[in-house]
CSV table of N, CA, C and O in Angstrom, one decimal:
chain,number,residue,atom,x,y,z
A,228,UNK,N,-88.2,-61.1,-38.4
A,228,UNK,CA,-87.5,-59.9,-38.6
A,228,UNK,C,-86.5,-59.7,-37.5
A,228,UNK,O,-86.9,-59.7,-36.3
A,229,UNK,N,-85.4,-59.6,-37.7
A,229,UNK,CA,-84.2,-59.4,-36.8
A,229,UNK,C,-84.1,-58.3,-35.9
A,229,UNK,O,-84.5,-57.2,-36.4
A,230,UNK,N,-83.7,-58.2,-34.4
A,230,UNK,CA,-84.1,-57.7,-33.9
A,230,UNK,C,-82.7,-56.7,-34.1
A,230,UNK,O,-81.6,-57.2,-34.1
A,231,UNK,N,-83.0,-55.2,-34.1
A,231,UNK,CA,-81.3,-54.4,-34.4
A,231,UNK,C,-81.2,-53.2,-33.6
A,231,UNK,O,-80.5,-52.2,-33.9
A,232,UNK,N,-82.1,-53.5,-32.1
A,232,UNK,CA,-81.5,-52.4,-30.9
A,232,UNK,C,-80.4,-53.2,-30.3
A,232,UNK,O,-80.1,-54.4,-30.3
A,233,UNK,N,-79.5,-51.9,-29.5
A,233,UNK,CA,-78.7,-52.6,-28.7
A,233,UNK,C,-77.0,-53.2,-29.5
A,233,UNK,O,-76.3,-52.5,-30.2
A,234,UNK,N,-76.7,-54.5,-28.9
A,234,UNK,CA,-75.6,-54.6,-28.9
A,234,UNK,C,-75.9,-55.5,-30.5
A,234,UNK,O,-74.9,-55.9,-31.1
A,235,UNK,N,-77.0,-55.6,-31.0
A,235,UNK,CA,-78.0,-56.9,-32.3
A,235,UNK,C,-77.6,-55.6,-33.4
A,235,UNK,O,-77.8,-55.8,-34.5
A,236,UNK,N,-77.1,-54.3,-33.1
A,236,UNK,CA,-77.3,-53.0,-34.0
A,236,UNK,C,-76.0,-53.4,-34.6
A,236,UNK,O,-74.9,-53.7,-33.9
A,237,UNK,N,-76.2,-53.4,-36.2
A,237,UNK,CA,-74.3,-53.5,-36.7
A,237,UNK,C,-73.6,-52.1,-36.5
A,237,UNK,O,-72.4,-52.1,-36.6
A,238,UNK,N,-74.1,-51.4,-36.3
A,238,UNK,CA,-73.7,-50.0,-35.9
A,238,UNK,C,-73.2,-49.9,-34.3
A,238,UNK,O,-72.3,-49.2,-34.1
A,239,UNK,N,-73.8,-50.7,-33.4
A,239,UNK,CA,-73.3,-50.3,-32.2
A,239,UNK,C,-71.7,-50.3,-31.9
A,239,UNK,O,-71.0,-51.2,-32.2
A,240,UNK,N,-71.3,-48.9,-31.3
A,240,UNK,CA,-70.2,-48.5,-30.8
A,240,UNK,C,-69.2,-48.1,-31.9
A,240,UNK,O,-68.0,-47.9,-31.8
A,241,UNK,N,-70.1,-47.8,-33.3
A,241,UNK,CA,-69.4,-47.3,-34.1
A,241,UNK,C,-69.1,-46.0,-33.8
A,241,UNK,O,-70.0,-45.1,-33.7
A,242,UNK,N,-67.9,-45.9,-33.7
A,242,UNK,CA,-67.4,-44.7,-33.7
A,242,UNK,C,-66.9,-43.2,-34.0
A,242,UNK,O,-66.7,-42.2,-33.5
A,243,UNK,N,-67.1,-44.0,-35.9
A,243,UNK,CA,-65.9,-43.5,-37.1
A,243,UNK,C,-66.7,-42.3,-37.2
A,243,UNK,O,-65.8,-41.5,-36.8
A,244,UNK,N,-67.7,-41.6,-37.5
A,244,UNK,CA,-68.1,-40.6,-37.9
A,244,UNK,C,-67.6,-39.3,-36.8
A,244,UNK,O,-66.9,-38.3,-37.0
A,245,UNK,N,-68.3,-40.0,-35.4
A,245,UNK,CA,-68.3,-39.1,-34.2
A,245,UNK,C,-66.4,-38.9,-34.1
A,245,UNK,O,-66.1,-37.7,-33.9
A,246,UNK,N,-65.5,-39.7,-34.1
A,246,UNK,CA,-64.3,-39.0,-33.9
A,246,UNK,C,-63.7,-38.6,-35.2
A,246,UNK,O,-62.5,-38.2,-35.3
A,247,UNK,N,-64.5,-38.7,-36.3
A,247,UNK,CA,-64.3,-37.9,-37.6
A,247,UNK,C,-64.2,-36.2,-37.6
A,247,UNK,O,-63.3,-35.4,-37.9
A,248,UNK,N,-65.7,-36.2,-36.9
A,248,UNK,CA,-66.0,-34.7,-36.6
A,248,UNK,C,-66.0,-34.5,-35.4
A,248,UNK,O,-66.9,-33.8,-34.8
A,249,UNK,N,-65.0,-35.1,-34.8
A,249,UNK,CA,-64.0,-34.4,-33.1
A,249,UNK,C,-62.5,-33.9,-34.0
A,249,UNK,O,-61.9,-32.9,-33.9
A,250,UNK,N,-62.2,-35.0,-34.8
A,250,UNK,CA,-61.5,-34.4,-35.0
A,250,UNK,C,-61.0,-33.5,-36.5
A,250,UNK,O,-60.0,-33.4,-37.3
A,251,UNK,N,-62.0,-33.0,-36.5
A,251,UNK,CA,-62.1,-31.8,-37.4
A,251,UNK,C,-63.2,-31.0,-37.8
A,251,UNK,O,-64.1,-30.9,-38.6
A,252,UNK,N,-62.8,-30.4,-36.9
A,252,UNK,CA,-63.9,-28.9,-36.9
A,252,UNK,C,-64.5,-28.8,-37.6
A,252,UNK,O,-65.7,-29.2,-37.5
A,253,UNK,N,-63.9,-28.3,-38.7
A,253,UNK,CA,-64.4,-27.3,-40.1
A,253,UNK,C,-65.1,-28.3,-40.5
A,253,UNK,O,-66.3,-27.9,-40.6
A,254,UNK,N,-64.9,-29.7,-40.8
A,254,UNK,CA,-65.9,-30.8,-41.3
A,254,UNK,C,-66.9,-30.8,-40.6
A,254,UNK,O,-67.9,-30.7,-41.3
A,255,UNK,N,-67.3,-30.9,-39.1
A,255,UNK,CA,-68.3,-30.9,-38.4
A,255,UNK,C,-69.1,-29.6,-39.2
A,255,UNK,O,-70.0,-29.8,-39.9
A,256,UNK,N,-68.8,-28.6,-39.0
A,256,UNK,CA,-69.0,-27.4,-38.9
A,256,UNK,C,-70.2,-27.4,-40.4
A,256,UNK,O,-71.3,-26.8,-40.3
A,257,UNK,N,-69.8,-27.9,-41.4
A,257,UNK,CA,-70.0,-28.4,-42.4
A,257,UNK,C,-71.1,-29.1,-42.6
A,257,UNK,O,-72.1,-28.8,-43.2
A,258,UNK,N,-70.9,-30.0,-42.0
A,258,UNK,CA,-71.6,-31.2,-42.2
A,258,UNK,C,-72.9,-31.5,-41.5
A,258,UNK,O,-73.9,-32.1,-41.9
A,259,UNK,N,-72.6,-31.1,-40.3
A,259,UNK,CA,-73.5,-30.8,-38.9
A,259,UNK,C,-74.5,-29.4,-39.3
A,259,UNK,O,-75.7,-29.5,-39.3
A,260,UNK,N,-73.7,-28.1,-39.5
A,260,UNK,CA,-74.3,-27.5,-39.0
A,260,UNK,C,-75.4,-26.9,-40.2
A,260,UNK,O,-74.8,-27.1,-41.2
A,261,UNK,N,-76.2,-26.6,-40.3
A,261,UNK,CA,-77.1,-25.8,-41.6
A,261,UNK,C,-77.7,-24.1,-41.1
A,261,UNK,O,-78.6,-23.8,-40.4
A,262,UNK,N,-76.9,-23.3,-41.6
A,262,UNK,CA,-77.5,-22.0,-40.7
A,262,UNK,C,-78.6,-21.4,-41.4
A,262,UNK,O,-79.1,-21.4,-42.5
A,263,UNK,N,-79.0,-20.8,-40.1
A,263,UNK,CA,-80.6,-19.8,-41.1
A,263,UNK,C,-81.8,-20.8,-41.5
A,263,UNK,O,-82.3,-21.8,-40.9
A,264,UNK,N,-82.2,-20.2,-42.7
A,264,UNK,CA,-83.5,-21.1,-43.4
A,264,UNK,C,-82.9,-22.6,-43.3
A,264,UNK,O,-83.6,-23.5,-42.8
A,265,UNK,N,-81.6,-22.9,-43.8
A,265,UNK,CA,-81.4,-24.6,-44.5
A,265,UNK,C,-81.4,-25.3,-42.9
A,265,UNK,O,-80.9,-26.4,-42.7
A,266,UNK,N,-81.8,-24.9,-42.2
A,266,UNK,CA,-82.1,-26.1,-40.6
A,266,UNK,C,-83.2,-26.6,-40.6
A,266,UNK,O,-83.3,-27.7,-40.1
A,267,UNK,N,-84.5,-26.0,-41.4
A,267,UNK,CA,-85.6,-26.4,-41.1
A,267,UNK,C,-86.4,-26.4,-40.0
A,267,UNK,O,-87.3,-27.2,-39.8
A,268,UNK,N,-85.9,-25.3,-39.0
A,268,UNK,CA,-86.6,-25.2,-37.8
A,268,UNK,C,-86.9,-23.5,-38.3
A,268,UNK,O,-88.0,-23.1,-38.0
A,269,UNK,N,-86.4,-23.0,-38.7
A,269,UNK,CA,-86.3,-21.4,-39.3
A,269,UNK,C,-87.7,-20.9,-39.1
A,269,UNK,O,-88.3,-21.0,-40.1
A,270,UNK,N,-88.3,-20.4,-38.2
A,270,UNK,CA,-89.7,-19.8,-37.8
A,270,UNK,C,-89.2,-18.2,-38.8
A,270,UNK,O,-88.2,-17.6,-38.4
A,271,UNK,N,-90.0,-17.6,-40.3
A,271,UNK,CA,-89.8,-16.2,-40.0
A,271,UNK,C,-90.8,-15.5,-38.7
A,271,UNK,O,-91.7,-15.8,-37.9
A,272,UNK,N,-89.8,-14.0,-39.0
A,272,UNK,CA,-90.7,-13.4,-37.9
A,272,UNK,C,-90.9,-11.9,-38.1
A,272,UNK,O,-90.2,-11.5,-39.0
A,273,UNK,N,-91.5,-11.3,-37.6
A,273,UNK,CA,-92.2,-10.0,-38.3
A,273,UNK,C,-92.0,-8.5,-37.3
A,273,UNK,O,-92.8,-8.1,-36.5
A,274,UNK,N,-91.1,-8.2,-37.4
A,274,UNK,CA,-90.7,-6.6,-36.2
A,274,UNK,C,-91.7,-5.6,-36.8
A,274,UNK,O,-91.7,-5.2,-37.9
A,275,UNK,N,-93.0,-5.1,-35.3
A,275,UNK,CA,-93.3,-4.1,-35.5
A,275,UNK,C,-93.7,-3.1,-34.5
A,275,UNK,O,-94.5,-3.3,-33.5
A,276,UNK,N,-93.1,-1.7,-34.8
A,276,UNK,CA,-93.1,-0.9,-34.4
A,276,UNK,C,-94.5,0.1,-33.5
A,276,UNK,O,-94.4,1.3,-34.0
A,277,UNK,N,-95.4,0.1,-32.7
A,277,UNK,CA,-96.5,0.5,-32.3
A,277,UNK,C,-97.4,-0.1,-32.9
A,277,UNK,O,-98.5,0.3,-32.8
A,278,UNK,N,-97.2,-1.2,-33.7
A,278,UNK,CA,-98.7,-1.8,-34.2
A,278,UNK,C,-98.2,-1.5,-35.8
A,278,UNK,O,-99.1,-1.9,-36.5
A,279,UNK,N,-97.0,-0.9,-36.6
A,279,UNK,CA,-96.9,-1.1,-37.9
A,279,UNK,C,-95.4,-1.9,-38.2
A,279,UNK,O,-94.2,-1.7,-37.8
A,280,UNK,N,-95.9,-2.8,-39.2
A,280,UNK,CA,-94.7,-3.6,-39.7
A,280,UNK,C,-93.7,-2.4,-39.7
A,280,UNK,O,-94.1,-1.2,-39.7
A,281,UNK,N,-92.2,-2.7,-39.7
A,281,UNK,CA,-91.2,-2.6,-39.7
A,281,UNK,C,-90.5,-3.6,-40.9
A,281,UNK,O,-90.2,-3.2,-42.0
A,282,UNK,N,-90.4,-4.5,-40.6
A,282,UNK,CA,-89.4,-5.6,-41.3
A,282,UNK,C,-89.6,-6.8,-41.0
A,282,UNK,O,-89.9,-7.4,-39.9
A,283,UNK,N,-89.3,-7.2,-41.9
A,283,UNK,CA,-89.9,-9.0,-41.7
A,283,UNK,C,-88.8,-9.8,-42.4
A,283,UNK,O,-88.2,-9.4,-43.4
A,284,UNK,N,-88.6,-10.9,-41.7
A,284,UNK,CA,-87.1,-11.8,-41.5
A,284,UNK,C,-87.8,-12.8,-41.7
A,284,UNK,O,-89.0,-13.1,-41.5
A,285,UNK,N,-86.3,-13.4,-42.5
A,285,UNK,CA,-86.2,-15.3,-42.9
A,285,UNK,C,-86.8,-16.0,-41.5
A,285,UNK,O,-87.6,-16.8,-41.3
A,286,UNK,N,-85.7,-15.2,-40.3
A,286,UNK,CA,-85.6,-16.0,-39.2
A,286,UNK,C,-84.9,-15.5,-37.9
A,286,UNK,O,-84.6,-14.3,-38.2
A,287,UNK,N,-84.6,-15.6,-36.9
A,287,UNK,CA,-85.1,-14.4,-36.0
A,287,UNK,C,-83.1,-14.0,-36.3
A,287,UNK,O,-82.7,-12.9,-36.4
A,288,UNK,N,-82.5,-15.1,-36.3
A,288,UNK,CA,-80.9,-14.1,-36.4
A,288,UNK,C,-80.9,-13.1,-37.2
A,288,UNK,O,-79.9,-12.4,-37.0
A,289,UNK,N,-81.5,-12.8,-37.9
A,289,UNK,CA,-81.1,-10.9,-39.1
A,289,UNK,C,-82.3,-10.0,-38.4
A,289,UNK,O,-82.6,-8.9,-38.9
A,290,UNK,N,-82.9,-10.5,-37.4
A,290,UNK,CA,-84.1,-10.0,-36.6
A,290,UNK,C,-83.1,-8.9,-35.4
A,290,UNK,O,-83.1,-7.7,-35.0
A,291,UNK,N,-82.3,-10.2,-35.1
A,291,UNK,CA,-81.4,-9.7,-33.9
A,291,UNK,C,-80.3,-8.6,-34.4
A,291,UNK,O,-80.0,-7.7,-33.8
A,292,UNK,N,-79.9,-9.0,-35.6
A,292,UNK,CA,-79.2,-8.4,-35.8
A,292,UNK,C,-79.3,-6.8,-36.2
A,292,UNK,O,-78.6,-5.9,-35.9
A,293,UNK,N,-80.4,-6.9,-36.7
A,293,UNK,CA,-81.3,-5.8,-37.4
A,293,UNK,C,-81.2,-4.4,-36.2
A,293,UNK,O,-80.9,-3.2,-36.3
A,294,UNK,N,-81.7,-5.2,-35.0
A,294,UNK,CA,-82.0,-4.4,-33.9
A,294,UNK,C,-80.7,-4.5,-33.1
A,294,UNK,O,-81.0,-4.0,-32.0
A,295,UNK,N,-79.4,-4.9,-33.2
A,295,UNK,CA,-78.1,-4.3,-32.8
A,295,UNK,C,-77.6,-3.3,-33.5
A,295,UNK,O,-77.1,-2.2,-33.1
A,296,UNK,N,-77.6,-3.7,-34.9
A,296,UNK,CA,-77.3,-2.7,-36.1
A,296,UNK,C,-78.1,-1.1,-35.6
A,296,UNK,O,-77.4,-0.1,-35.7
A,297,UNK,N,-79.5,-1.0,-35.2
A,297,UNK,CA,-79.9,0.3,-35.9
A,297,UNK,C,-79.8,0.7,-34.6
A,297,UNK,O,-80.3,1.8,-34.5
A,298,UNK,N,-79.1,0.0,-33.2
A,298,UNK,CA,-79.1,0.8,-32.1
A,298,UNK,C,-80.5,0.9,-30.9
A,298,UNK,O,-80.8,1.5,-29.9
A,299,UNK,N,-81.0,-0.2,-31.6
A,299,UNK,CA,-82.6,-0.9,-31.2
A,299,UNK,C,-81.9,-1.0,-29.6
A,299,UNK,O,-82.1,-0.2,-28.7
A,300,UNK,N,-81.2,-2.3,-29.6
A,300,UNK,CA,-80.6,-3.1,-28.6
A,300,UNK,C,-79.6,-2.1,-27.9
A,300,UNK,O,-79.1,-1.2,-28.6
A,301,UNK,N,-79.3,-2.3,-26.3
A,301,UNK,CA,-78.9,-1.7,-25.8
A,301,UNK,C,-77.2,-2.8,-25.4
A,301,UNK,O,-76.3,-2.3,-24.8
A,302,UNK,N,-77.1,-4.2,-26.1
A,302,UNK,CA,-76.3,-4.8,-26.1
A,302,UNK,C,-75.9,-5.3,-27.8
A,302,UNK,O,-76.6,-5.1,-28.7
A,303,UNK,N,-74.8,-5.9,-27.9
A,303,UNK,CA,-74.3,-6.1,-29.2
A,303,UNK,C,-74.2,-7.7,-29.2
A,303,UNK,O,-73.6,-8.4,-30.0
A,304,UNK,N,-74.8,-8.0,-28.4
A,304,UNK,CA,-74.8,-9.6,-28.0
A,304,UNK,C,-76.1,-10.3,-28.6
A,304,UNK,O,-77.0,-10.4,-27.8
A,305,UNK,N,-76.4,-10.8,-29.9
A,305,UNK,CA,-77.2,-12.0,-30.9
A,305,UNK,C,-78.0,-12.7,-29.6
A,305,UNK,O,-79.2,-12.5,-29.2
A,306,UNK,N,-77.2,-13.5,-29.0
A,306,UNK,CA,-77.9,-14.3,-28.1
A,306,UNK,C,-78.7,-13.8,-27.2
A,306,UNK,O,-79.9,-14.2,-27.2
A,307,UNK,N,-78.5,-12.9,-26.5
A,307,UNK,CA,-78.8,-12.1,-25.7
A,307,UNK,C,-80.5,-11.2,-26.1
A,307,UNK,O,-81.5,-11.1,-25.4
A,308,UNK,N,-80.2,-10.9,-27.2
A,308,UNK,CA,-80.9,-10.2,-27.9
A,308,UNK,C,-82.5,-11.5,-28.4
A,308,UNK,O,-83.8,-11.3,-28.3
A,309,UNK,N,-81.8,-12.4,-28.8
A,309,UNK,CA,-82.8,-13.5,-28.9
A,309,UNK,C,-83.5,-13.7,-27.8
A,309,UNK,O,-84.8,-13.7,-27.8
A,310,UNK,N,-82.9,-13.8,-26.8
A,310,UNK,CA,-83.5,-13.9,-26.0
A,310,UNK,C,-84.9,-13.2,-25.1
A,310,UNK,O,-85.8,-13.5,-24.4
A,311,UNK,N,-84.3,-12.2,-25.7
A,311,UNK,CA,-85.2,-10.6,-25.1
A,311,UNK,C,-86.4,-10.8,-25.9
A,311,UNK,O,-87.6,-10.7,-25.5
A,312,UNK,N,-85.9,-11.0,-27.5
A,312,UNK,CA,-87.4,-11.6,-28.1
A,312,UNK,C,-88.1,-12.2,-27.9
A,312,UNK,O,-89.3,-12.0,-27.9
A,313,UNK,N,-87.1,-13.5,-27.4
A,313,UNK,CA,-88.5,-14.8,-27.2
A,313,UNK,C,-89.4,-14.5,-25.6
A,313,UNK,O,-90.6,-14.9,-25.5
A,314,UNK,N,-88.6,-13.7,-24.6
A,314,UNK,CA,-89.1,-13.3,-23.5
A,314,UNK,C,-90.6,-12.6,-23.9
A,314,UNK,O,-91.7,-12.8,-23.4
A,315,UNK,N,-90.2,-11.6,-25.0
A,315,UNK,CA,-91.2,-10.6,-25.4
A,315,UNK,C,-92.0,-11.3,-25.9
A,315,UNK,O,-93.1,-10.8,-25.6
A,316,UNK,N,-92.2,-12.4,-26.8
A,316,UNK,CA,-93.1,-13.4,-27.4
A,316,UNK,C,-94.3,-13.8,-26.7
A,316,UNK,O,-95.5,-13.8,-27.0
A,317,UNK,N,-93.4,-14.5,-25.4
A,317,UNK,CA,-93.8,-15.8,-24.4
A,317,UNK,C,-94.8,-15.0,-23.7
A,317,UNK,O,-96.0,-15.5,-23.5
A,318,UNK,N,-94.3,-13.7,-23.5
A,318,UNK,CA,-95.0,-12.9,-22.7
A,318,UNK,C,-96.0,-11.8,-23.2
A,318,UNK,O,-96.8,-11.1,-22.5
A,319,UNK,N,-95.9,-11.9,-24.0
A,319,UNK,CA,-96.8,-11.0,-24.8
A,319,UNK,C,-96.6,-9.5,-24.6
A,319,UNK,O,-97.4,-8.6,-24.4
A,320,UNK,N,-95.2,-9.5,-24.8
A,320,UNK,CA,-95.0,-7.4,-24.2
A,320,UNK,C,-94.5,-6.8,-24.9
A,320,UNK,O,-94.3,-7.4,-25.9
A,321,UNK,N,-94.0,-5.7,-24.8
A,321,UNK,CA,-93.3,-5.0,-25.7
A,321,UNK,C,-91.9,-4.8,-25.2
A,321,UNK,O,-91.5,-4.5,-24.1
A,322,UNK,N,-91.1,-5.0,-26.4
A,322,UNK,CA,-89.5,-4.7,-26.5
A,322,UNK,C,-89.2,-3.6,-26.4
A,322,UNK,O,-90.1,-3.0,-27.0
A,323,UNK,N,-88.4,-2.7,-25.9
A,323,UNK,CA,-88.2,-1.5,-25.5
A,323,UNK,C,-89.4,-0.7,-25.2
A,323,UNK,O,-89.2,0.5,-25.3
A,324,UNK,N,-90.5,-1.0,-24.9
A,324,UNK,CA,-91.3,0.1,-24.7
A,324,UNK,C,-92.5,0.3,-26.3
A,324,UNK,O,-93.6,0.9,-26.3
A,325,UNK,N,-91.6,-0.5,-28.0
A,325,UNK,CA,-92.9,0.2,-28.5
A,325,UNK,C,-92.8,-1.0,-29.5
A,325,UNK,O,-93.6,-1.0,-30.4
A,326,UNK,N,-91.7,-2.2,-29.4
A,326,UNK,CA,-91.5,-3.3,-30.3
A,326,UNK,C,-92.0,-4.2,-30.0
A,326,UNK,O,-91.8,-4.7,-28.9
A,327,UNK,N,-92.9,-4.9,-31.1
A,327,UNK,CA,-93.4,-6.3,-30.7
A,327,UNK,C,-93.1,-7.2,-31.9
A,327,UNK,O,-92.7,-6.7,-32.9
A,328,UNK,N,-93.4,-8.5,-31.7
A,328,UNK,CA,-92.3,-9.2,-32.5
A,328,UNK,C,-94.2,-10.5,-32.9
A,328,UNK,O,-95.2,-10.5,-32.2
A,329,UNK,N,-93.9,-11.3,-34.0
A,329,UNK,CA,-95.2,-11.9,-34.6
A,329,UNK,C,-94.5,-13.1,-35.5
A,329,UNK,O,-94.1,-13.0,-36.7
A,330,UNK,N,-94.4,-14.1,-34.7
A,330,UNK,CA,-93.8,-15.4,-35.6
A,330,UNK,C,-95.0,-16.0,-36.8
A,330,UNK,O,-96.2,-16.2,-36.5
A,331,UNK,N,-94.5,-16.3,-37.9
A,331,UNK,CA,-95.2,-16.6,-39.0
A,331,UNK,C,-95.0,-18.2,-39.5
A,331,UNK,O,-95.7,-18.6,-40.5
């Protein structure tokens, strides 16, 4: 069996794809990227309020968003806001004082 790490790889130092999608965004963007559920890392997750469901999400971005939209978040920043979740997760606390968050 032929050995195909290294420089033995008919692929080594091919280039063509990676300056394909350097040089064109929108194709990478495309091609590369899968948002939401189609990534396959997509955890849903479950917003609730003192101990009662609220709303339950594909996946935590319409989570985040959910809670910039109704004025939940005190920032208008996605990432930011993720963050605050996953803190509240790791840590087992409450978001603002009465939100807790339950990955499924």
């Amino acid at each position: 069996m032929p050995d195909y790490h290294g420089e033995n790889n008919p692929n080594y130092k091919n280039k063509t794809l990676s300056e394909k999608y350097k040089n064109n965004k929108e194709l990478s963007k495309e091609k590369q990227g899968r948002p939401g559920t189609q990534n396959g890392r997509s955890t849903p997750i479950d917003l609730y309020y003192d101990n009662v469901l609220i709303k339950s999400f594909d996946y935590i971005a319409p989570c985040c968003q959910y809670l910039i939209d109704m004025g939940i978040s005190k920032t208008d920043n996605p990432k930011s806001v993720r963050s605050q979740i996953n803190q509240s997760i790791q840590n087992n606390s409450l978001y603002k004082g009465h939100y807790s968050f339950i990955k499924r």
